[in-house]
Short mmCIF file of C-alpha atoms in Angstrom, two decimals:
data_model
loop_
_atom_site.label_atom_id
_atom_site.label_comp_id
_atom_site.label_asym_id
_atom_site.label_seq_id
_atom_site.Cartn_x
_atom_site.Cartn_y
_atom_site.Cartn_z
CA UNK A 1 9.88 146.67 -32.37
CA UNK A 2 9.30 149.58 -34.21
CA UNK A 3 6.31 151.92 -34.07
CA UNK A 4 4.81 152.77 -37.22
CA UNK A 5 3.05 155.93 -36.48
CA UNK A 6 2.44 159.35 -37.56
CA UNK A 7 3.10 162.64 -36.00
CA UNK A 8 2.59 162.19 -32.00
CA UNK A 9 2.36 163.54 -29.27
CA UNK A 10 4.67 162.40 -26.26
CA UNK A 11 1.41 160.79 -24.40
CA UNK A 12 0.17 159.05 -27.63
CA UNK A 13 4.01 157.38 -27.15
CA UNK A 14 3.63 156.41 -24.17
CA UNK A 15 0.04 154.59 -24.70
CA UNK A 16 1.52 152.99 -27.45
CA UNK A 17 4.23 151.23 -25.48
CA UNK A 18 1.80 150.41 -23.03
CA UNK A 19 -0.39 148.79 -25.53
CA UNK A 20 2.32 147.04 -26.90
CA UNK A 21 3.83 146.11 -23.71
CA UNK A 22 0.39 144.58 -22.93
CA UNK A 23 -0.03 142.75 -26.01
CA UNK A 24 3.57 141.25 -25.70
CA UNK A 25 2.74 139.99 -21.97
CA UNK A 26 -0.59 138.35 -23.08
CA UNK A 27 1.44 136.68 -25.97
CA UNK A 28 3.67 135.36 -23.35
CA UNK A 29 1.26 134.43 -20.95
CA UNK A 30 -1.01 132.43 -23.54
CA UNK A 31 2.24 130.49 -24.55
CA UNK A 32 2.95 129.34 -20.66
CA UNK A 33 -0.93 128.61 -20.75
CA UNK A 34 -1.38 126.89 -23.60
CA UNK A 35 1.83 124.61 -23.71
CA UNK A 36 0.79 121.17 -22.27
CA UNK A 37 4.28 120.54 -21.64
CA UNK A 38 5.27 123.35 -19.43
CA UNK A 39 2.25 124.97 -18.19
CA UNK A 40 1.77 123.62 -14.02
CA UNK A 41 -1.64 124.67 -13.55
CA UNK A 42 -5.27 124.29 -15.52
CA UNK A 43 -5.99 120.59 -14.68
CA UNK A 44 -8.55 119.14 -13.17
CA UNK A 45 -6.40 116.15 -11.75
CA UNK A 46 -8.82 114.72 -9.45
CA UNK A 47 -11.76 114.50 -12.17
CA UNK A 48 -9.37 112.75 -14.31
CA UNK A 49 -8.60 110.52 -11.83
CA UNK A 50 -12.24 109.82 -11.20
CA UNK A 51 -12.99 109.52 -14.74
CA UNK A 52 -10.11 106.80 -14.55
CA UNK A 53 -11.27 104.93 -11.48
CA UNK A 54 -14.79 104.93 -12.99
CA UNK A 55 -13.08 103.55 -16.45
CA UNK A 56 -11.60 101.03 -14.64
CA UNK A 57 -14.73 99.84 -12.96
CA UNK A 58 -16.85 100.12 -15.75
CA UNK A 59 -13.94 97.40 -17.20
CA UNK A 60 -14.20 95.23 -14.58
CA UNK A 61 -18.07 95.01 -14.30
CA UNK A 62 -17.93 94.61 -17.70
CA UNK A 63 -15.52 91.45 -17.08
CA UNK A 64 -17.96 90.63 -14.75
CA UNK A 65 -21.14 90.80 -16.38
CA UNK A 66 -19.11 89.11 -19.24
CA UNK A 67 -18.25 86.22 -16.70
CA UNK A 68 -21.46 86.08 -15.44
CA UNK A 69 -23.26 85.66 -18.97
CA UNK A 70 -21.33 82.88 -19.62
CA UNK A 71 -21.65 80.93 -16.26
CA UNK A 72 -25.22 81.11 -17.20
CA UNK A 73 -24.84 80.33 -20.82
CA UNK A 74 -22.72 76.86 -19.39
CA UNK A 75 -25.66 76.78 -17.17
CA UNK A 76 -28.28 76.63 -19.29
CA UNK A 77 -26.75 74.71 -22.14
CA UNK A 78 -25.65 71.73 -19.33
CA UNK A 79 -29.68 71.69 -18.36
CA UNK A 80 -30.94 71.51 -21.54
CA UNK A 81 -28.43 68.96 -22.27
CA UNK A 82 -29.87 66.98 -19.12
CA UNK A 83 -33.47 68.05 -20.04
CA UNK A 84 -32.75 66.37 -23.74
CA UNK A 85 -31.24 62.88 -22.11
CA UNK A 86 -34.16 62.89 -19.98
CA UNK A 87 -36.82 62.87 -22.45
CA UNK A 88 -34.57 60.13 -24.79
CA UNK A 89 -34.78 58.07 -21.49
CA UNK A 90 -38.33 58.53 -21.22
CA UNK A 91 -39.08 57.81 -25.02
CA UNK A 92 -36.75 54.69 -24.77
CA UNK A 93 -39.06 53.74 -21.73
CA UNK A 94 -42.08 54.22 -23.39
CA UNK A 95 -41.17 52.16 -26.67
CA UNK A 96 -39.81 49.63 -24.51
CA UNK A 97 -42.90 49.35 -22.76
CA UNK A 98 -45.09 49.57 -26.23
CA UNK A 99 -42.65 46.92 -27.81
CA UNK A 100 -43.91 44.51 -24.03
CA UNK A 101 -47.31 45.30 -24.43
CA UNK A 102 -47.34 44.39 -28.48
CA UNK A 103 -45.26 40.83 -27.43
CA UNK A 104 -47.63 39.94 -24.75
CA UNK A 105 -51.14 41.45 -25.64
CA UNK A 106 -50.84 41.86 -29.13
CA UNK A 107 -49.57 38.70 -30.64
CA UNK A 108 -51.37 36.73 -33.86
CA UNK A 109 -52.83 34.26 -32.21
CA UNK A 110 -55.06 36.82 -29.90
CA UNK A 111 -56.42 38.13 -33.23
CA UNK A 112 -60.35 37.55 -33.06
CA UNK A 113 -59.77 36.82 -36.80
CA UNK A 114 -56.71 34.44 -36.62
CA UNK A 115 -59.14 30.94 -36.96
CA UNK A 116 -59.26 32.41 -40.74
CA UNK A 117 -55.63 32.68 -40.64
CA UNK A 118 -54.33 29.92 -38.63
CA UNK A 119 -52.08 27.81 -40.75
CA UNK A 120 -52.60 24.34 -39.12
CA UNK A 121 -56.13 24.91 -38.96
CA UNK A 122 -56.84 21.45 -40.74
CA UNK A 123 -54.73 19.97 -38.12
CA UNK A 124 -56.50 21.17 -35.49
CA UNK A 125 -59.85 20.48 -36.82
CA UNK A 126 -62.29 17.93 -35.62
CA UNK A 127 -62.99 15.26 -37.83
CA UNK A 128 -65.88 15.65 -40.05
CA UNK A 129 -67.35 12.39 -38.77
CA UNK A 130 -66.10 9.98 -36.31
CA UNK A 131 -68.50 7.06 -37.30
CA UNK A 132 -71.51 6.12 -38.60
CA UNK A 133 -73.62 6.71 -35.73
CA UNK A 134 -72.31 10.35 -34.96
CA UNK A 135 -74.90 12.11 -33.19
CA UNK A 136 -73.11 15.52 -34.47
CA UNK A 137 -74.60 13.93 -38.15
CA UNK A 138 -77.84 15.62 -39.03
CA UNK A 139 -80.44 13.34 -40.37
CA UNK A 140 -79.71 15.60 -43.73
CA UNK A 141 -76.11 14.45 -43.63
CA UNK A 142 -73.97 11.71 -45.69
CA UNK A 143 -72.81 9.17 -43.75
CA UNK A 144 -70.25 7.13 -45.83
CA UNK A 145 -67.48 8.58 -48.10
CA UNK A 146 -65.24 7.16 -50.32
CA UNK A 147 -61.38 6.97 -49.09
CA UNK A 148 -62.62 7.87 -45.23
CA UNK A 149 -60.70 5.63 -42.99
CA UNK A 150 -62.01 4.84 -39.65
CA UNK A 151 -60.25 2.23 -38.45
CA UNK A 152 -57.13 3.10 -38.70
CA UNK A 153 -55.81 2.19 -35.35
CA UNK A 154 -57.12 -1.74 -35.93
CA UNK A 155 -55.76 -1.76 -39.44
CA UNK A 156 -52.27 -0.66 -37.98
CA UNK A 157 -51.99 -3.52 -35.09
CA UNK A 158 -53.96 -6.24 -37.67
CA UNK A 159 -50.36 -4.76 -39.81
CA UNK A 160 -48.39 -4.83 -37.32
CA UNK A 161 -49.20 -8.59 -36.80
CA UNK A 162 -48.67 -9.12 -40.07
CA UNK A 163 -45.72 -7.99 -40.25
CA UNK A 164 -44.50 -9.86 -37.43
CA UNK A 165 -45.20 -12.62 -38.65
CA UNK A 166 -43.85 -12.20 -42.10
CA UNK A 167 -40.27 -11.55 -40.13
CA UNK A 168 -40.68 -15.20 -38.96
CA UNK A 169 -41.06 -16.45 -42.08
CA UNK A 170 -38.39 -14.61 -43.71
CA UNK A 171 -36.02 -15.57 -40.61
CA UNK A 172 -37.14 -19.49 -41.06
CA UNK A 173 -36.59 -19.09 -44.79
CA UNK A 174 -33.55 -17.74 -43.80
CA UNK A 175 -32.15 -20.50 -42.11
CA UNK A 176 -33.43 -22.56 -44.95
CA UNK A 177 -31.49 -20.59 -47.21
CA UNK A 178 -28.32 -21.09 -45.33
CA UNK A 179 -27.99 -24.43 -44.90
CA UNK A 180 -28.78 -25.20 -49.00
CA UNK A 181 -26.19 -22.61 -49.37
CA UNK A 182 -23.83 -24.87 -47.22
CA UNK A 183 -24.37 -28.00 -48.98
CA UNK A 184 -23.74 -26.21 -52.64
CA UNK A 185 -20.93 -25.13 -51.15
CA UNK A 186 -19.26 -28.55 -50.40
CA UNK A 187 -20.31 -29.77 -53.92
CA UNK A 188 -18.53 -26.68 -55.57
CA UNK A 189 -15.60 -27.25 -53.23
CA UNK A 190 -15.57 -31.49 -54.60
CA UNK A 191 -16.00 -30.02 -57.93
CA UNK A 192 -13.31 -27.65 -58.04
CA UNK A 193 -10.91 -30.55 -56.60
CA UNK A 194 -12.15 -32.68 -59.40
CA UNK A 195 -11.51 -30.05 -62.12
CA UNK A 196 -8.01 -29.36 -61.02
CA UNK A 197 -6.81 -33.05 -61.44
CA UNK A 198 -8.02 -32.54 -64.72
CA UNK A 199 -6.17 -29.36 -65.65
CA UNK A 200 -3.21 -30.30 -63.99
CA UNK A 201 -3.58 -33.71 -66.56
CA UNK A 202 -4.24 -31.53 -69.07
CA UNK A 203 -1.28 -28.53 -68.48
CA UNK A 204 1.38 -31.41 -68.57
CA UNK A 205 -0.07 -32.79 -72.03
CA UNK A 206 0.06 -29.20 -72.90
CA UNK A 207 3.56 -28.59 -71.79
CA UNK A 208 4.86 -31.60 -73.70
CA UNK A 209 3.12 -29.59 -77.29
CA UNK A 210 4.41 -26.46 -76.49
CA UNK A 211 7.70 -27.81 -75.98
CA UNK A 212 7.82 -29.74 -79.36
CA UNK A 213 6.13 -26.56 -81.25
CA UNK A 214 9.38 -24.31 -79.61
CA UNK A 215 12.20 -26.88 -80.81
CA UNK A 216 10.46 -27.07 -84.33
CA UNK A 217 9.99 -23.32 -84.29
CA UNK A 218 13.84 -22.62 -83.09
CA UNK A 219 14.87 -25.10 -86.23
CA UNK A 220 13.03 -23.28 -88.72
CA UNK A 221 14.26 -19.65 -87.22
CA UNK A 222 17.42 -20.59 -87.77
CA UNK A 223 17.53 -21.74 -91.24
CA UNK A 224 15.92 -18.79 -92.06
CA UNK A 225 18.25 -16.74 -90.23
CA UNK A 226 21.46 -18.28 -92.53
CA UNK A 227 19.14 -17.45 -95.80
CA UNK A 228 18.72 -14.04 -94.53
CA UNK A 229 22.57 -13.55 -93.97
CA UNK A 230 23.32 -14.98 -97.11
CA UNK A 231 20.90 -12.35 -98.87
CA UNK A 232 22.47 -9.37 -96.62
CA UNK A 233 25.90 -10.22 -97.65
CA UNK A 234 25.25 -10.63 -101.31
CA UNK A 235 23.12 -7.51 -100.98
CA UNK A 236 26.01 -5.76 -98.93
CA UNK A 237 28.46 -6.70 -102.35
CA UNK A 238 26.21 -5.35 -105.14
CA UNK A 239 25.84 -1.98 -102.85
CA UNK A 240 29.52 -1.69 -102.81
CA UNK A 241 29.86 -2.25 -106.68
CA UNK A 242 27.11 0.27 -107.33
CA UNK A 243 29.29 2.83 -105.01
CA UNK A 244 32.34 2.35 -106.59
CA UNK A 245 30.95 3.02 -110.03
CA UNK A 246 29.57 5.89 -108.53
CA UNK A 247 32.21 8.06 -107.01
CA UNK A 248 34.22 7.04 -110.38
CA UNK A 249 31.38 8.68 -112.28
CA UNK A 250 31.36 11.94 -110.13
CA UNK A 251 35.04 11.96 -110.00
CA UNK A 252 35.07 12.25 -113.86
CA UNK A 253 32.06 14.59 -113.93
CA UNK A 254 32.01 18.21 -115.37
CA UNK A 255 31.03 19.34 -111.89
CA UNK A 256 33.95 18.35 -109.62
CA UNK A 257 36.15 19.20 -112.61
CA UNK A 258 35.08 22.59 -112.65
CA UNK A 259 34.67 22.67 -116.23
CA UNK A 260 33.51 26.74 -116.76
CA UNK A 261 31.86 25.89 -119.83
CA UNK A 262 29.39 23.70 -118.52
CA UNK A 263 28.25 26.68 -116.45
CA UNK A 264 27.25 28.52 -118.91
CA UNK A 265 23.59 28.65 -120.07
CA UNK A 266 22.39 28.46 -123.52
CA UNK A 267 19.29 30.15 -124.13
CA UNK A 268 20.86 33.96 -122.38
CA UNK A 269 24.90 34.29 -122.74
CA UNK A 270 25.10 36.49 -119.83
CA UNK A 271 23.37 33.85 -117.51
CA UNK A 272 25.35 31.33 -115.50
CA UNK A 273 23.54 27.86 -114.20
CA UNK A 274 23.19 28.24 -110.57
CA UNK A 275 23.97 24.23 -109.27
CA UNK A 276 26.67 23.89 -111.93
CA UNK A 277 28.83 27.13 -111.12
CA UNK A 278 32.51 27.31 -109.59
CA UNK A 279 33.47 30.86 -109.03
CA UNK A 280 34.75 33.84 -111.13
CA UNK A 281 37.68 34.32 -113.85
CA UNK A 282 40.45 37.03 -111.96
CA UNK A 283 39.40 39.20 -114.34
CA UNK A 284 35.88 38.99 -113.24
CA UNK A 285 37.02 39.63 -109.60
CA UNK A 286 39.30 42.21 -110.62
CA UNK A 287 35.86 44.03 -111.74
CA UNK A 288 33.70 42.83 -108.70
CA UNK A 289 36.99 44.51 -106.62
CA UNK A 290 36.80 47.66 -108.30
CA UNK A 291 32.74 47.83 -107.79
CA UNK A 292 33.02 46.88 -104.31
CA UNK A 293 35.67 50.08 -103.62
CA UNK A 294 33.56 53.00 -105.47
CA UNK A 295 30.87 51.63 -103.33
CA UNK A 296 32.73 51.48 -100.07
CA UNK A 297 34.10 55.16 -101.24
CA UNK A 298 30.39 56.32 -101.85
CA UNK A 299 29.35 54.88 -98.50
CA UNK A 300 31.96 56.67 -96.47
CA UNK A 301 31.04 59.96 -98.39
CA UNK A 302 27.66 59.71 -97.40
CA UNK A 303 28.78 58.73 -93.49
CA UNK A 304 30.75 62.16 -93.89
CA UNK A 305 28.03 64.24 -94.90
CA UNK A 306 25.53 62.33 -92.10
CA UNK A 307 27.74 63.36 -89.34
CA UNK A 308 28.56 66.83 -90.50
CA UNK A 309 24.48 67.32 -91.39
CA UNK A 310 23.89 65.91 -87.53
CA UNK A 311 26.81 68.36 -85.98
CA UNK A 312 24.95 70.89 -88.15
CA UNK A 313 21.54 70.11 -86.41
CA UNK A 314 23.43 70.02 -82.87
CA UNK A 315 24.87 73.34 -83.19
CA UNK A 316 21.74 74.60 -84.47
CA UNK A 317 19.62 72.76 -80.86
CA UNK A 318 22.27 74.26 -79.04
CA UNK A 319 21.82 77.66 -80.43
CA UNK A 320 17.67 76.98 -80.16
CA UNK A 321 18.31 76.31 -76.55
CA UNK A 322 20.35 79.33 -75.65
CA UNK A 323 18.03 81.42 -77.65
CA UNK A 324 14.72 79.95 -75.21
CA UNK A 325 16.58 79.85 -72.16
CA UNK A 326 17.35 83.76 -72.49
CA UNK A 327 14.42 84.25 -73.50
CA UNK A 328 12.68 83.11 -70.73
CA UNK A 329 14.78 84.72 -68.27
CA UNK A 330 14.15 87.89 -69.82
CA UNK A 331 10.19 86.53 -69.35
CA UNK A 332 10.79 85.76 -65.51
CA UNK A 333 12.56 89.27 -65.37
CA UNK A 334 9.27 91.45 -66.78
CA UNK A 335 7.08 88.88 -64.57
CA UNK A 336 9.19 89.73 -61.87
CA UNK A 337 9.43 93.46 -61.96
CA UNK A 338 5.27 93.54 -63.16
CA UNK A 339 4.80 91.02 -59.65
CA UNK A 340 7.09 93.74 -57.88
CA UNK A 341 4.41 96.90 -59.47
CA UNK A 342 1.49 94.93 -58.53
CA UNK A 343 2.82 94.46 -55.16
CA UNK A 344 3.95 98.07 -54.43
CA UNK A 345 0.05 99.05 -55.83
CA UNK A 346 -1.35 96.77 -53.73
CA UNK A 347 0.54 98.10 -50.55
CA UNK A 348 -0.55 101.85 -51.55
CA UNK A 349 -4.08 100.41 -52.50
CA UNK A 350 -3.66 98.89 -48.85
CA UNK A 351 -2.32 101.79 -47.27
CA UNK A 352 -5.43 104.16 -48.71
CA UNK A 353 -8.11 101.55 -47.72
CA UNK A 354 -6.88 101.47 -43.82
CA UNK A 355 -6.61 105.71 -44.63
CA UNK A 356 -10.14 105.40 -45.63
CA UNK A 357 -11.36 102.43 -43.60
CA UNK A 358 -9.80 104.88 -40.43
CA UNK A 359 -11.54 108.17 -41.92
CA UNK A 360 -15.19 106.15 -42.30
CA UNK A 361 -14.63 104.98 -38.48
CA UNK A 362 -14.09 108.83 -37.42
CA UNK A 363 -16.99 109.80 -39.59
CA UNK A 364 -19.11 107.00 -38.29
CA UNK A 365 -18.04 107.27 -34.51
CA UNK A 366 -18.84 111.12 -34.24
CA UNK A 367 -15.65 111.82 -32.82
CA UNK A 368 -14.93 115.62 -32.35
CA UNK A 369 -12.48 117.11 -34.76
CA UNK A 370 -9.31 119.76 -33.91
CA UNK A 371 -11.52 122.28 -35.28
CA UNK A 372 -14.14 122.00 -32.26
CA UNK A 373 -11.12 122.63 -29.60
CA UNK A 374 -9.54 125.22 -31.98
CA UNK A 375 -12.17 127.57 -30.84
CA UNK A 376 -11.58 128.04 -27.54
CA UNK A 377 -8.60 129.14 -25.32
CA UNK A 378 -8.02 131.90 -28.06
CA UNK A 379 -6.76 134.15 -25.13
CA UNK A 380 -5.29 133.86 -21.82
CA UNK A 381 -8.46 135.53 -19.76
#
């Protein structure tokens, strides 16, 4: 290192390499001191070891107290849980115990008020009066009314009677019955044996008629079955005359003959009668040909054309296609790179909020910065 001095003396040379000598022996010492790595002494190893012990069980009472809280959490949740079904047992006591009390003390017909309301109070009801003499009759009372009956229980045995003995009249009349029924039966049964001689008599006569009407009626059927044979057959001869002239008349008509003149109208001389018409002249058809061709020529023309207009329109889709399909690759390509920007952004936005999120927490947490430990230890001493 070189000194930098003015004109000195041999003692001002040697305090100067002292100085220096000092300076470069503090720089030396301060960078044994201060390098954590190397430097063997300045710790306090037994307070950090305490501090870490007392870390520790700060952790573990904190476990603890943790544990604890929630033992008594469980605790207290499982006795209000038991406190809760306790009081739902008591409440379903009590309404059970209501619901006995209404069924047994409370029912309608305890009401002081239920005579009003009693639906078979008439049936219950003492009669009005029992006879003439009832003493519960004031002397202001009535003591006969219209439609009363109070003797019902002799009218019902004087009915009774009655009726019983109306059953043994209608069981003697019975018997009564039966027997006439008996002897009109054995007078119908001679009756019907009487009538039966008669229409046997009478079927025979009967039989004998209808037998004489069938052999006249067979007799006259068949005479007028050879009449009406006679009439078919003549019938049958005149039909075949009338036929014969017939198909000699058509045979000689303009029609099967084919006569072209008789086709041909007479009020329009381009106009043929339909039903009387046998085809064209060859010259005719030589013209209907020649029609038929240009037309099947024109018709082919315009199949050309079709097909050529539709491989037009093909080509053209095709191209259409082509044209979208790049295009919307080159639309998924600009989506994709924009989606690839937005995520990089996102990431720095990301990575600045944690910065941030991480610089708030420092701020918030009163943590102590470099700059508080960069002011000590500035020398060795």
């Amino acid at each position: 290192m070189t000194l930098k001095i003015g004109i000195c003396t041999k003692s001002d040379l040697d305090e100067a390499m002292k100085l220096q000598k000092r300076e470069q022996y503090e720089e030396e010492r301060k960078s044994r001191i201060f390098n954590a790595k190397q430097r063997l002494y300045g710790l306090d190893l037994d307070t950090l070891e305490r501090q870490i012990l007392e870390k520790k069980k700060q952790q573990s009472d904190q476990i603890t107290r943790d544990k604890l809280f929630e033992e008594q959490e469980q605790l207290q949740k499982r006795l209000i849980l038991a406190q809760e079904r306790e009081l739902e047992k008591k409440q379903r006591v009590a309404d059970s115990d209501l619901n006995y009390y209404r069924c047994r003390y409370q029912q309608k017909e305890q009401r002081r008020e239920f005579d009003l309301n009693d639906p078979n109070y008439l049936k219950k009801a003492r009669p009005t009066r029992i006879a003439d003499d009832d003493i519960a009759l004031g002397v202001s009372s009535a003591q006969i009314f219209h439609g009363e009956d109070l003797f019902n229980s002799e009218r019902k045995v004087r009915q009774r009677e009655q009726q019983r003995a109306w059953l043994d009249q209608q069981i003697a009349e019975r018997k009564q019955a039966k027997e006439a029924r008996k002897q009109a039966e054995n007078m119908l049964m001679d009756s019907v044996v009487c009538r039966d001689k008669l229409l046997l008599e009478m079927a025979k006569s009967d039989h004998m008629m209808r037998n004489q009407v069938i052999q006249r009626t067979r007799e006259f059927n068949m005479n007028m079955a050879k009449q009406k044979q006679l009439d078919r057959d003549r019938a049958k001869r005149e039909k075949y005359e009338d036929d014969m002239a017939e198909i000699y008349n058509m045979l000689s008509s303009d029609m099967l003959t084919e006569n072209p003149d008789v086709a041909q109208s007479k009020t329009d001389p381009n106009k043929k009668i339909a039903f009387m018409y046998r085809g064209m002249t060859p010259e005719e058809l030589r013209v209907f040909r020649l029609g038929q061709e240009q037309q099947l020529r024109l018709s082919t023309q315009r199949k050309v054309e079709a097909q050529m207009m539709d491989k037009q329109w093909e080509q053209y889709a095709i191209n259409m296609d082509r044209t979208l399909v790049l295009q919307q690759i080159d639309v998924d390509r600009q989506r994709k790179a924009q989606f690839d920007e937005l995520m990089r952004a996102n990431a720095k936005l990301a990575v600045e909020q944690d910065q941030q999120r991480k610089d708030a927490m420092i701020a918030l947490s009163n943590a102590v910065s470099d700059d508080f430990y960069d002011q000590f230890n500035k020398n060795s001493r």
